[in-house]
mmCIF file of C-alpha atoms in Angstrom:
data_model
loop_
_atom_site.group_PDB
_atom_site.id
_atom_site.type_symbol
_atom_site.label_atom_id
_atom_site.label_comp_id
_atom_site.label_asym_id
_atom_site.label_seq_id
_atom_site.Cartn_x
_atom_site.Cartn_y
_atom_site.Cartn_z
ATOM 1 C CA UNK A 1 -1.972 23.398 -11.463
ATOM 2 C CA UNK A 2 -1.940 22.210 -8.104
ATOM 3 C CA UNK A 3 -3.165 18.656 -6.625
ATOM 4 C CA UNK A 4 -4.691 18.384 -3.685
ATOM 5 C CA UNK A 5 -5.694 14.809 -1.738
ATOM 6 C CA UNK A 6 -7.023 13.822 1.412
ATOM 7 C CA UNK A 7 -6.121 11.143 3.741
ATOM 8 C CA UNK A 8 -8.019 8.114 4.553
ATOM 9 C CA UNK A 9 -7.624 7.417 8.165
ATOM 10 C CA UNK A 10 -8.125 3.278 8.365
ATOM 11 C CA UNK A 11 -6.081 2.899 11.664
ATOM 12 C CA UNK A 12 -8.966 5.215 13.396
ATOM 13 C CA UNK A 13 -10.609 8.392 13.327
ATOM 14 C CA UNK A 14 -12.363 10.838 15.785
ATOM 15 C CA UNK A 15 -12.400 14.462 17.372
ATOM 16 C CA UNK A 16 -9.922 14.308 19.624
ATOM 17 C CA UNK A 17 -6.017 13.404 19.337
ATOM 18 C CA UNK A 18 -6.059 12.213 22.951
ATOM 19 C CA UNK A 19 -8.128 8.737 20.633
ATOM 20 C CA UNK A 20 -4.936 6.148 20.195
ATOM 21 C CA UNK A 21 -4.954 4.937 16.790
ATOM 22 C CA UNK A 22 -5.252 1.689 17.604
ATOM 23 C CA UNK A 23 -8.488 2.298 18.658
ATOM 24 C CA UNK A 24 -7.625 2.588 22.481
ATOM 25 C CA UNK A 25 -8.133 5.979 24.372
ATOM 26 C CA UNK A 26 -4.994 7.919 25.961
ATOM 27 C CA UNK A 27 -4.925 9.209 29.470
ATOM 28 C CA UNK A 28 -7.023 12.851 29.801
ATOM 29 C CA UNK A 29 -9.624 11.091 27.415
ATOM 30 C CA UNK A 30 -12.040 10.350 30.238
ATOM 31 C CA UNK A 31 -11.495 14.059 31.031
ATOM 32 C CA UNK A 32 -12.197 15.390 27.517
ATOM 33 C CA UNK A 33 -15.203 13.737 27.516
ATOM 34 C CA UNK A 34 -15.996 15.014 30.477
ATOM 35 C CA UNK A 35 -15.609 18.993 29.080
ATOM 36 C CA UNK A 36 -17.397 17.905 25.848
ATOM 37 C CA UNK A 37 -20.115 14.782 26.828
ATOM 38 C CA UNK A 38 -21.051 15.440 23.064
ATOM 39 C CA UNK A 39 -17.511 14.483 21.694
ATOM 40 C CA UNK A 40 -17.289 10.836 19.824
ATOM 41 C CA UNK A 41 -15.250 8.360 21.183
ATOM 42 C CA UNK A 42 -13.660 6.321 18.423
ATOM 43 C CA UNK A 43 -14.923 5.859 14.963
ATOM 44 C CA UNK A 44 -13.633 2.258 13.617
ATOM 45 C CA UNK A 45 -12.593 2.145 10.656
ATOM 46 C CA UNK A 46 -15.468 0.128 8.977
ATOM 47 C CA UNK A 47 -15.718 0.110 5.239
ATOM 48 C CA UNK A 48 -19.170 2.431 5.131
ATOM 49 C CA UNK A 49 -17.502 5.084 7.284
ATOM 50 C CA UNK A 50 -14.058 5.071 4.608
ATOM 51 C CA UNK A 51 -16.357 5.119 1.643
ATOM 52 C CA UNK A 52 -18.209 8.392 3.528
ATOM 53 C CA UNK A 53 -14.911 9.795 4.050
ATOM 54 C CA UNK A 54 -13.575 8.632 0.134
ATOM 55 C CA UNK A 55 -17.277 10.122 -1.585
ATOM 56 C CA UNK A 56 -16.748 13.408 0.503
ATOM 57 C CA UNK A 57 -13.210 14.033 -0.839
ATOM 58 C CA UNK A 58 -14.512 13.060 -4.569
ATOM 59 C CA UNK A 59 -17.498 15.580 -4.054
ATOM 60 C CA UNK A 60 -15.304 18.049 -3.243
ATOM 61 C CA UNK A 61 -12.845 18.259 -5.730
ATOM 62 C CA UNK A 62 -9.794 16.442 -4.409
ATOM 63 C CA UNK A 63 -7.685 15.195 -6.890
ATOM 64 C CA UNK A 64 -6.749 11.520 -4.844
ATOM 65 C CA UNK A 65 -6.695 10.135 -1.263
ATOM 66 C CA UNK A 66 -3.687 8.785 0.634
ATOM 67 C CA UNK A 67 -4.617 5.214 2.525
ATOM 68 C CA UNK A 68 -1.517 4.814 5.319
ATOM 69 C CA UNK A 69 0.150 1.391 5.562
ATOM 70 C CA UNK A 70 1.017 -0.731 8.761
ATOM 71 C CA UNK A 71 0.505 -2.741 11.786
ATOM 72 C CA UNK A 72 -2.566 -0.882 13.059
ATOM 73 C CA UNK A 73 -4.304 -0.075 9.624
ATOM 74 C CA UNK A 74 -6.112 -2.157 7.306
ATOM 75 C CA UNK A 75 -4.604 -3.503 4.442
ATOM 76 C CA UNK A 76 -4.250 -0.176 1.881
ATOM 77 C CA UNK A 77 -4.585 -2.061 -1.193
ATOM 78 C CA UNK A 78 -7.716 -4.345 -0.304
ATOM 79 C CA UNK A 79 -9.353 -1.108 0.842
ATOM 80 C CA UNK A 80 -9.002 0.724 -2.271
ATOM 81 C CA UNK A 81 -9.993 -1.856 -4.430
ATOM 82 C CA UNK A 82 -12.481 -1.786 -2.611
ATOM 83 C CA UNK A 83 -13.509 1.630 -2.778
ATOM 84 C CA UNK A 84 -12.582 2.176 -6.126
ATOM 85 C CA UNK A 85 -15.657 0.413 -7.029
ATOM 86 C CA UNK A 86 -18.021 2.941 -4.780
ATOM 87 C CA UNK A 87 -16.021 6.241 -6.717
ATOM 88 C CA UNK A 88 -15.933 7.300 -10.227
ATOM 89 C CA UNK A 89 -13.201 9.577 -10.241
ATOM 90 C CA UNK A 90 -11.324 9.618 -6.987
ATOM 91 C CA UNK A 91 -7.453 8.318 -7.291
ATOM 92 C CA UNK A 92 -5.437 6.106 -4.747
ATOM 93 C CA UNK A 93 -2.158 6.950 -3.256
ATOM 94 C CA UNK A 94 -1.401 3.588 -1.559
ATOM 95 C CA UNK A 95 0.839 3.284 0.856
ATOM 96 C CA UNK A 96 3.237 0.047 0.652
ATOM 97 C CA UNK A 97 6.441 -1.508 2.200
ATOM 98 C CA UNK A 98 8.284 -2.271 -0.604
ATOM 99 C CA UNK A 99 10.651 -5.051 1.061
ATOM 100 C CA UNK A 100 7.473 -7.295 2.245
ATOM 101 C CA UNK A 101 6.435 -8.288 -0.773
ATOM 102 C CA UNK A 102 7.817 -9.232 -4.458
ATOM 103 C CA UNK A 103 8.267 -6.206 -6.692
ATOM 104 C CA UNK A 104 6.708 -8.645 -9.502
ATOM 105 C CA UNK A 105 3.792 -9.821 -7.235
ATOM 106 C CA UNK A 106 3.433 -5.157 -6.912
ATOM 107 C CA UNK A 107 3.658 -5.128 -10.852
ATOM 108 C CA UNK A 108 1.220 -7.788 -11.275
ATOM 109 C CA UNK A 109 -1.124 -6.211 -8.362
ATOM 110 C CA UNK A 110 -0.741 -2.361 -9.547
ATOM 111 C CA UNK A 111 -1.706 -3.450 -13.132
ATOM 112 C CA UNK A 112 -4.224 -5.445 -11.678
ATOM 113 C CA UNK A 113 -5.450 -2.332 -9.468
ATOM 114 C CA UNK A 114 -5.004 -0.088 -12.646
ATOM 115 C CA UNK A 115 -7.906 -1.915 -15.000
ATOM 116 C CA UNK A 116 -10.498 -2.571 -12.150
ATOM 117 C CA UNK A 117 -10.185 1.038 -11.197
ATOM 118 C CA UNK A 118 -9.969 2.668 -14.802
ATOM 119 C CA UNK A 119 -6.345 4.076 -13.999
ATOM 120 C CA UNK A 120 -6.714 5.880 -10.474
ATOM 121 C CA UNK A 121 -3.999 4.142 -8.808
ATOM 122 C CA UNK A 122 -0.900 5.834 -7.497
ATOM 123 C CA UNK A 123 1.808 3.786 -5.008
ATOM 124 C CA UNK A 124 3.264 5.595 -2.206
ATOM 125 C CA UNK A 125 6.837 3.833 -1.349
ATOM 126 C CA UNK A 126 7.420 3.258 2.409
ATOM 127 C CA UNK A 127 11.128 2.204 3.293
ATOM 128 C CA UNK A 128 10.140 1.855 6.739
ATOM 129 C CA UNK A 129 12.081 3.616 9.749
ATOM 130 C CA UNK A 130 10.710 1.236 12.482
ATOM 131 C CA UNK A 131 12.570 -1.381 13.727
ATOM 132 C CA UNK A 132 9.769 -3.370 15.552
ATOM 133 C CA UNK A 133 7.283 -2.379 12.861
ATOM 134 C CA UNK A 134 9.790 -4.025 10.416
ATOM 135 C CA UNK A 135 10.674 -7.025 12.284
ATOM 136 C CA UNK A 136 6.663 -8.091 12.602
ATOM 137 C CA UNK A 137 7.093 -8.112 9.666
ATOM 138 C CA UNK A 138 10.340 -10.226 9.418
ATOM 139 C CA UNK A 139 12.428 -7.818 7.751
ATOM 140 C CA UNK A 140 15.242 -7.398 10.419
ATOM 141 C CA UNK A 141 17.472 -5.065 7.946
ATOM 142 C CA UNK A 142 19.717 -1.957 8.179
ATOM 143 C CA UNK A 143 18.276 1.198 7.961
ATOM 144 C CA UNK A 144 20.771 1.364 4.775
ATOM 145 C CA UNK A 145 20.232 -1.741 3.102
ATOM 146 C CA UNK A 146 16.683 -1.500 3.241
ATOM 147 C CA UNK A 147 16.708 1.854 0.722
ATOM 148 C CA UNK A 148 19.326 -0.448 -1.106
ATOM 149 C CA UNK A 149 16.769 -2.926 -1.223
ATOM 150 C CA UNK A 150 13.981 -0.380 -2.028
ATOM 151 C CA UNK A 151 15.950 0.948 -4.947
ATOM 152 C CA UNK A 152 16.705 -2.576 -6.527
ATOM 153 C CA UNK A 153 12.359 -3.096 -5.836
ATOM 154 C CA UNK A 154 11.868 -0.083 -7.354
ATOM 155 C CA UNK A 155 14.470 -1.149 -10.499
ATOM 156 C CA UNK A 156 12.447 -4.665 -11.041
ATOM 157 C CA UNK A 157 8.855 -2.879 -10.399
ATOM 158 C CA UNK A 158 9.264 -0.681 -13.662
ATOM 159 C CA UNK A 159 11.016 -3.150 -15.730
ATOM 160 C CA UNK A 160 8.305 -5.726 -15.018
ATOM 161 C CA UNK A 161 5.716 -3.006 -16.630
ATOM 162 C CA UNK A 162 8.224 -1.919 -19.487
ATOM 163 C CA UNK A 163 6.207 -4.327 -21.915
ATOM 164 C CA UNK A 164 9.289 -6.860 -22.494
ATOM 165 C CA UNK A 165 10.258 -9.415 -20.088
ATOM 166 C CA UNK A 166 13.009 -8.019 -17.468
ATOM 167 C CA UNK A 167 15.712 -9.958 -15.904
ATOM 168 C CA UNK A 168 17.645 -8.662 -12.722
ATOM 169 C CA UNK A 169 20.262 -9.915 -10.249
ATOM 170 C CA UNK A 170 20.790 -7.794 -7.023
ATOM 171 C CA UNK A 171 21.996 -7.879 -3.326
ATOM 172 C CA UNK A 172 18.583 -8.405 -2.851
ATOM 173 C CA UNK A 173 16.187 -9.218 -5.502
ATOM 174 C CA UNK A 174 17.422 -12.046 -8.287
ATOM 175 C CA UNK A 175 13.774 -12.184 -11.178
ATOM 176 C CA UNK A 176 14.071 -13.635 -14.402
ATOM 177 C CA UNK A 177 11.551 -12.438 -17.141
ATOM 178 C CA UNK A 178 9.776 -10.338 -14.949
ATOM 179 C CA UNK A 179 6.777 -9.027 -16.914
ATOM 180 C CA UNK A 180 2.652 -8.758 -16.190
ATOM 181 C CA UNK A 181 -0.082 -9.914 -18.377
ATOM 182 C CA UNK A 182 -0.419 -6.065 -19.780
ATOM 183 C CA UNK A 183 1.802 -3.186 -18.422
ATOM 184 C CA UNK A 184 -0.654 -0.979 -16.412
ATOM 185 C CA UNK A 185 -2.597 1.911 -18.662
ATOM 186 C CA UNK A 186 -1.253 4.543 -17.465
ATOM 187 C CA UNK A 187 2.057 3.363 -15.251
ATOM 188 C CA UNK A 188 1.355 4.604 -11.462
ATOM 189 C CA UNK A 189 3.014 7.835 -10.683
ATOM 190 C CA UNK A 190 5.223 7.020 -7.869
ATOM 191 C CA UNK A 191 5.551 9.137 -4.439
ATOM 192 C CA UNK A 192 7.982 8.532 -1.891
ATOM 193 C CA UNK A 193 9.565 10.416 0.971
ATOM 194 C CA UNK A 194 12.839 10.257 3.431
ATOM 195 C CA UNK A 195 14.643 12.820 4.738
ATOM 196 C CA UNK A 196 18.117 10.744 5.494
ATOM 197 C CA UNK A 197 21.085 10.835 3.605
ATOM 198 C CA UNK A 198 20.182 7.260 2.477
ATOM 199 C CA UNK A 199 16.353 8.329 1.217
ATOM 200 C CA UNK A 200 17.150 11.092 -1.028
ATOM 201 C CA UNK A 201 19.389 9.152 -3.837
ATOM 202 C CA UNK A 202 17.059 6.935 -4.288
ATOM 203 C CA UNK A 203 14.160 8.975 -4.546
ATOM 204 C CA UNK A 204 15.851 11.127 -6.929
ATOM 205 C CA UNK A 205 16.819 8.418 -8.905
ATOM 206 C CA UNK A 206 13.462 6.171 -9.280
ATOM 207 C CA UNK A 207 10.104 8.070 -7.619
ATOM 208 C CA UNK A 208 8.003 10.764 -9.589
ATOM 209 C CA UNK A 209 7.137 12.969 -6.910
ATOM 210 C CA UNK A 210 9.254 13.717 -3.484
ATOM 211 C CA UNK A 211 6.878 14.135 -0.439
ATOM 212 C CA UNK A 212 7.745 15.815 3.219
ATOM 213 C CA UNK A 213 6.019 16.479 6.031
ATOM 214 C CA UNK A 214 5.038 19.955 6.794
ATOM 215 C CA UNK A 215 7.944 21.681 8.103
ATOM 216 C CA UNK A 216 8.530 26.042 8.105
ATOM 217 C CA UNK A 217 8.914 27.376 4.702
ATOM 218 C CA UNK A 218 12.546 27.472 5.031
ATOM 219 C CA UNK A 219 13.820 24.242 6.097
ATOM 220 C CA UNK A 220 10.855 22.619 2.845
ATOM 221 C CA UNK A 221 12.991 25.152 0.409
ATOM 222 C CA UNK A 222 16.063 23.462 1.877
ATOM 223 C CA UNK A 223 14.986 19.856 1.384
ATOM 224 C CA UNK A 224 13.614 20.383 -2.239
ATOM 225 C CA UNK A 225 16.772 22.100 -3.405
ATOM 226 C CA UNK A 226 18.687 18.766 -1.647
ATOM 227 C CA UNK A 227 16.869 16.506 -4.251
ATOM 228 C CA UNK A 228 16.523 18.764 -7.127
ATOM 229 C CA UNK A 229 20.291 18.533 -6.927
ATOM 230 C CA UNK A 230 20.346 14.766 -6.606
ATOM 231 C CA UNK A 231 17.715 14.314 -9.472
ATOM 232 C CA UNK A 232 19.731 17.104 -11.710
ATOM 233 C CA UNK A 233 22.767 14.311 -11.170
ATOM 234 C CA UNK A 234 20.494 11.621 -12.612
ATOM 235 C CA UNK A 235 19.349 13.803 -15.179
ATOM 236 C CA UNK A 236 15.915 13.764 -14.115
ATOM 237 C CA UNK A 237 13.254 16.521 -13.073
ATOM 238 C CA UNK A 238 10.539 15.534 -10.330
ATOM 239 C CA UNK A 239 7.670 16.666 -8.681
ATOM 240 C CA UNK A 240 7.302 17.812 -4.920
ATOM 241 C CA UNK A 241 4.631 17.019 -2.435
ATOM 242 C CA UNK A 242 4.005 17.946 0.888
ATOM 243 C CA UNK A 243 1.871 16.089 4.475
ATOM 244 C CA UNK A 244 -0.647 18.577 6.571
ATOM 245 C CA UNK A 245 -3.139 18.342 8.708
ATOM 246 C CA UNK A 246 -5.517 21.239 8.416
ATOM 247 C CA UNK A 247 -8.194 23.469 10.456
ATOM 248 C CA UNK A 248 -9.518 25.619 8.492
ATOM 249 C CA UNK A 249 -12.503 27.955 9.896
ATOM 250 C CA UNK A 250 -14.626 31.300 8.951
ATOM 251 C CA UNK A 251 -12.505 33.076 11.082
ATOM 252 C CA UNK A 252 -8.954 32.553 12.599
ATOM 253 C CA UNK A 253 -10.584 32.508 16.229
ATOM 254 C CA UNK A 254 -12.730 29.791 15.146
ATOM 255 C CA UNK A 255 -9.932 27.916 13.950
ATOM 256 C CA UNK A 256 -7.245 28.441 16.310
ATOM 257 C CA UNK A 257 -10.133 27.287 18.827
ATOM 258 C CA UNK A 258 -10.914 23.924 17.195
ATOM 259 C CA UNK A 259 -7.156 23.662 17.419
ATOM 260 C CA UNK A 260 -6.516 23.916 20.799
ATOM 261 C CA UNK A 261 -9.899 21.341 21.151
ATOM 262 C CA UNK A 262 -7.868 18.793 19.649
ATOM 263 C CA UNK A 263 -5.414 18.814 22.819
ATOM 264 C CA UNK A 264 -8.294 18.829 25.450
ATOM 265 C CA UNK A 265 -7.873 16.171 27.813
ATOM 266 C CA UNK A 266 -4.318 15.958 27.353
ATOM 267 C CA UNK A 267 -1.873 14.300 29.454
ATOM 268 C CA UNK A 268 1.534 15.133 30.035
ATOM 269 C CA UNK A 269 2.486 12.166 31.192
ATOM 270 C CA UNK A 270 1.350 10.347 28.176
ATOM 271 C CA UNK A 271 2.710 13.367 25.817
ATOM 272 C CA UNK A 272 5.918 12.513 27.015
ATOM 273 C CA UNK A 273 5.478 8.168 26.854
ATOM 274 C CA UNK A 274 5.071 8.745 23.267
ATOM 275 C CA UNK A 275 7.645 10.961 22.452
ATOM 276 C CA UNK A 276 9.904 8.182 24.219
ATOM 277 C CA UNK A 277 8.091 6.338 21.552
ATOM 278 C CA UNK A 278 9.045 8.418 18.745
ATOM 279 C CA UNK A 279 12.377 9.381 19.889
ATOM 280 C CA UNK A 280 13.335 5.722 19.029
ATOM 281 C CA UNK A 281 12.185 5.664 15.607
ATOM 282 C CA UNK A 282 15.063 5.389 12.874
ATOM 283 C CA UNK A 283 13.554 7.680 10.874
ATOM 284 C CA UNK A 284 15.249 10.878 10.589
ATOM 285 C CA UNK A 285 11.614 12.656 8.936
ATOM 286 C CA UNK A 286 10.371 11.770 12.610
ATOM 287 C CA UNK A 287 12.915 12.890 14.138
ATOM 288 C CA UNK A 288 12.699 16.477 12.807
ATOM 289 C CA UNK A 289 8.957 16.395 13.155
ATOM 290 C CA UNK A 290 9.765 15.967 17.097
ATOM 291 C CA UNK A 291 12.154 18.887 17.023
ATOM 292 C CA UNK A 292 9.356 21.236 15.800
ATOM 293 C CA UNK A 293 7.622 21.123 19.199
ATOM 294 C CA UNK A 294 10.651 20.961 21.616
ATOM 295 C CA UNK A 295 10.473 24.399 22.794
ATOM 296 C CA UNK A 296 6.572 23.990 24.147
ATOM 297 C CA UNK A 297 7.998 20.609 25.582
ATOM 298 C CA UNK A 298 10.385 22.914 27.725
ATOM 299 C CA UNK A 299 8.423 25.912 27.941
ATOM 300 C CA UNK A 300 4.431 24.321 28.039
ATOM 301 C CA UNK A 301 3.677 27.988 26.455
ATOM 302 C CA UNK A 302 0.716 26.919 24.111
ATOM 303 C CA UNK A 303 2.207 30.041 22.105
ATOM 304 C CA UNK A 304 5.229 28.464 21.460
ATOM 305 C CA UNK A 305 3.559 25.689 18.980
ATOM 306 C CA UNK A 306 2.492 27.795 16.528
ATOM 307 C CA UNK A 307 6.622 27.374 14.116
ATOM 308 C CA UNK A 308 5.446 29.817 11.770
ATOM 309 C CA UNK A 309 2.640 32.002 10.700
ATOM 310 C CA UNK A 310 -0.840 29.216 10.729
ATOM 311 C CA UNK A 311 1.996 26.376 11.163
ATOM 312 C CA UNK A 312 0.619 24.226 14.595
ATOM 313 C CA UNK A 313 2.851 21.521 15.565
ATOM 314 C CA UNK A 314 0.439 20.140 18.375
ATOM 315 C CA UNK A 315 -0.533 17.001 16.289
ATOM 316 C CA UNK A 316 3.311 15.725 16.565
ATOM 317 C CA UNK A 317 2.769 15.687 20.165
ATOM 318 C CA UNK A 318 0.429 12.766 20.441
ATOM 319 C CA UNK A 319 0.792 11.130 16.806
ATOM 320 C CA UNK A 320 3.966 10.043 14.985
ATOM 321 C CA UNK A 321 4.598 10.570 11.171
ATOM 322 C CA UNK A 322 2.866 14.140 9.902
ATOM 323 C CA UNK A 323 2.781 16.307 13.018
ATOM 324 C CA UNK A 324 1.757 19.743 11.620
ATOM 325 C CA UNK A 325 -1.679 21.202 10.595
ATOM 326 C CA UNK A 326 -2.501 24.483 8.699
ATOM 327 C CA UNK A 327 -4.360 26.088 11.180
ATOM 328 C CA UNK A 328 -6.411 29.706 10.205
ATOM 329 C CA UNK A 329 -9.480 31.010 8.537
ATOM 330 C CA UNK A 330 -9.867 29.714 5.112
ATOM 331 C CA UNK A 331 -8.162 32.665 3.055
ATOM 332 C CA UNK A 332 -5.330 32.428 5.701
ATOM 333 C CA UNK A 333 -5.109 28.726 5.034
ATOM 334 C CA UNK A 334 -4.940 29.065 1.181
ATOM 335 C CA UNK A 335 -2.342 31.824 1.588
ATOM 336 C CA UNK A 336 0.117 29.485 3.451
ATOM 337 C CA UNK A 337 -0.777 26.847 0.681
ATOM 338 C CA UNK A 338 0.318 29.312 -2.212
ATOM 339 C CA UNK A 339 3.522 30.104 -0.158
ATOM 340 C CA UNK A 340 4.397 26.247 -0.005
ATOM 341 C CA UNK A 341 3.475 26.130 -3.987
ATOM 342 C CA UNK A 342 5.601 29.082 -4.673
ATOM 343 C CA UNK A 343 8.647 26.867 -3.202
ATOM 344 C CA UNK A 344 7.886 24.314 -5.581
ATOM 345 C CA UNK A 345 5.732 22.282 -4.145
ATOM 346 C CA UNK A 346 3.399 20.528 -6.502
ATOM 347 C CA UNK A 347 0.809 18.517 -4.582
ATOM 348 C CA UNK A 348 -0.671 18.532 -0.764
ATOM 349 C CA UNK A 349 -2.027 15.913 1.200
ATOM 350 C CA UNK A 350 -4.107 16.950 3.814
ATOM 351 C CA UNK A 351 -6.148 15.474 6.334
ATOM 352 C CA UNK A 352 -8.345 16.778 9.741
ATOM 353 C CA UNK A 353 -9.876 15.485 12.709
ATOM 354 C CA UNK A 354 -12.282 13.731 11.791
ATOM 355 C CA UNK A 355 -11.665 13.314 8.414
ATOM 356 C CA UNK A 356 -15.045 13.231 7.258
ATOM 357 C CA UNK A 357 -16.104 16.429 8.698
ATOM 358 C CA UNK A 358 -12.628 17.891 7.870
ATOM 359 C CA UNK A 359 -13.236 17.004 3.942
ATOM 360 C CA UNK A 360 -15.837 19.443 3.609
ATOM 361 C CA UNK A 361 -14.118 22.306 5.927
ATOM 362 C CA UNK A 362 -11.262 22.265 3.484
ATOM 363 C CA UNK A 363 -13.405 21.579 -0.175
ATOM 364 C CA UNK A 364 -15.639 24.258 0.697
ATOM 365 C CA UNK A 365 -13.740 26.739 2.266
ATOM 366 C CA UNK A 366 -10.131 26.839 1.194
ATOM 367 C CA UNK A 367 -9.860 25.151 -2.444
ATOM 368 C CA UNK A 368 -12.404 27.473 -3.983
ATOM 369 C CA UNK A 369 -10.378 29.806 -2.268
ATOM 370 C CA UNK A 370 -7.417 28.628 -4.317
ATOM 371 C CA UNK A 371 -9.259 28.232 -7.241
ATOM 372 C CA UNK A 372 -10.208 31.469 -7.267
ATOM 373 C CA UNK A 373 -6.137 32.521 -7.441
ATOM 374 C CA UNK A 374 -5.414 29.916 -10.189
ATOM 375 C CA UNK A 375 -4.137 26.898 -8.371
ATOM 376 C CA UNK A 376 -6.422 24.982 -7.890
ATOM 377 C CA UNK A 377 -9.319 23.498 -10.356
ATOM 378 C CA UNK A 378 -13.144 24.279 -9.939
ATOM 379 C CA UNK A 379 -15.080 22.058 -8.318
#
């Protein structure tokens, strides 16, 4: 059966991508407000608008909810212990940086997390591919030894919840008797991604499920059968999981139309500032994510975003990290999600501008949908 989670958007959220994350408005805003005076401006991310946003993906039937971590967003862990007190079944894929804190001080806090929220915690492993995001941080490492140092976290992390106490001495991490007060009940499922040469070892080697960003069919079948390889080395089997944005209408007109609304007011001056931005980025997931759109870059042929059949790569041009969306009437939507599953693909994080109003799009319109074929549970 398939999973299916939303995204919890605690950088920013609103109706237009031409809204920075940080809360700031892009050039062309101004003029997408002027085409739409009804369109919101910014919605911060307060703590009653996420717990709107988390209650709507409960009602609905997804399975958890992915809270992002970094420089602009609140703290992912505060805000789902936090909202794991205002949901009853709802799970938490929290984002972390592994390297930032001690992977005894995560043991402790994921067990921690684990009894105050009856077991709905799941940890989402971030190596980081951003040098000045990393060094705000202070960590002013390679590219390569930070997945070193990921997999040695990752090493002390599940021998700290094995039960007995755990000593390890590393290139980076040195813990004696690492252990929590009780191992978590159950252990978090771990998620990670990477697409580098340096990502997928270690993934194969410590995480439960391998994520991506939405990429055509073909290149996805080509990254899964990289790590099944890798994990078939280490003797291991894993789950796959894949990034999306989504607009799902009654009819692909509709859709396609809420789309192209998304871009209104756009700016090609600031379209190209942050692909400058993102063409900087160590991280070789991003950097594929930017070739998906090249050819409208050269071209500026709307047509040419759509990469495959209901595959839109217009978010990527104004937002780093996941820049495709599903994009189609809901059958068409749930069609392109059973092709994805039929690669392998075991779970799907989606999200929508804005996410509230996007939670119900999707929950009403394309899970029953997918339901209804026998991949998805009943609401």
């Amino acid at each position: 059966m398939l999973k299916f989670h939303w995204f919890l958007p605690t950088a920013s959220d609103g109706r237009s991508l031409t809204v920075g994350t940080r809360g700031t408005h892009g050039p062309g805003h101004d003029a997408y407000l002027a085409a739409d005076p009804g369109a919101d401006r910014f919605r911060a991310p307060g703590i009653r608008y996420l717990n709107q946003i988390a209650q709507a993906a409960e009602h609905m039937g997804f399975d958890g909810i992915l809270t992002p971590t970094g420089t602009w967003c609140e703290d992912a862990w505060l805000t789902c212990a936090a909202l794991a007190q205002e949901t009853e079944r709802l799970r938490f894929l929290v984002a972390f940086r592994p390297g930032f804190i001690s992977p005894t001080l995560a043991a402790q806090m994921a067990a921690t997390f684990q009894r105050i929220s009856r077991g709905r915690l799941l940890l989402n492993i971030v190596t980081g591919g951003e040098a000045d995001e990393q060094a705000r941080f202070g960590d002013h490492l390679s590219k390569a030894a930070r997945y070193e140092r990921t997999g040695e976290f990752l090493t002390v992390l599940r021998g700290a919840w094995s039960g007995e106490p755990f000593t390890f001495k590393g290139e980076h991490y040195d813990v004696r008797g690492a252990t929590v007060m009780a191992p978590p009940d159950p252990i978090p499922e771990l998620f990670c991604g990477g697409s580098s040469a340096e990502a997928g070892p270690i993934a194969a080697r410590h995480v439960d499920t391998y994520l991506t960003w939405g990429e055509p069919p073909e290149q996805v079948a080509q990254k899964l059968d990289w790590i099944r390889g890798l994990a078939a080395e280490q003797g291991r089997t894993m789950r796959f999981g894949t990034r999306f944005h989504v607009v799902a209408r009654d009819t692909s007109a509709q859709a396609w139309a809420a789309a192209e609304r998304l871009l209104a007011g756009m700016d090609s001056e600031h379209v190209a500032r942050v692909q400058t931005t993102l063409a900087a980025s160590q991280s070789t997931g991003q950097a594929r994510m930017c070739s998906l759109h090249a050819d409208y870059r050269e071209s500026a042929r709307t047509s040419d975003l759509e990469i495959y059949p209901n595959v839109w790569a217009g978010v990527g041009l104004l937002r780093g990290g996941a820049g495709t969306a599903l994009v189609g009437s809901h059958q068409e939507v749930a069609d392109r999600i059973a092709e994805y599953a039929s690669l392998g693909i075991d779970e799907f994080i989606l999200s929508g501008f804005p996410h509230l109003e996007e939670a119900y799009w999707v929950g009403e319109g394309v899970l029953p949908r997918l339901a209804h074929l026998g991949q998805a549970g009943a609401r």
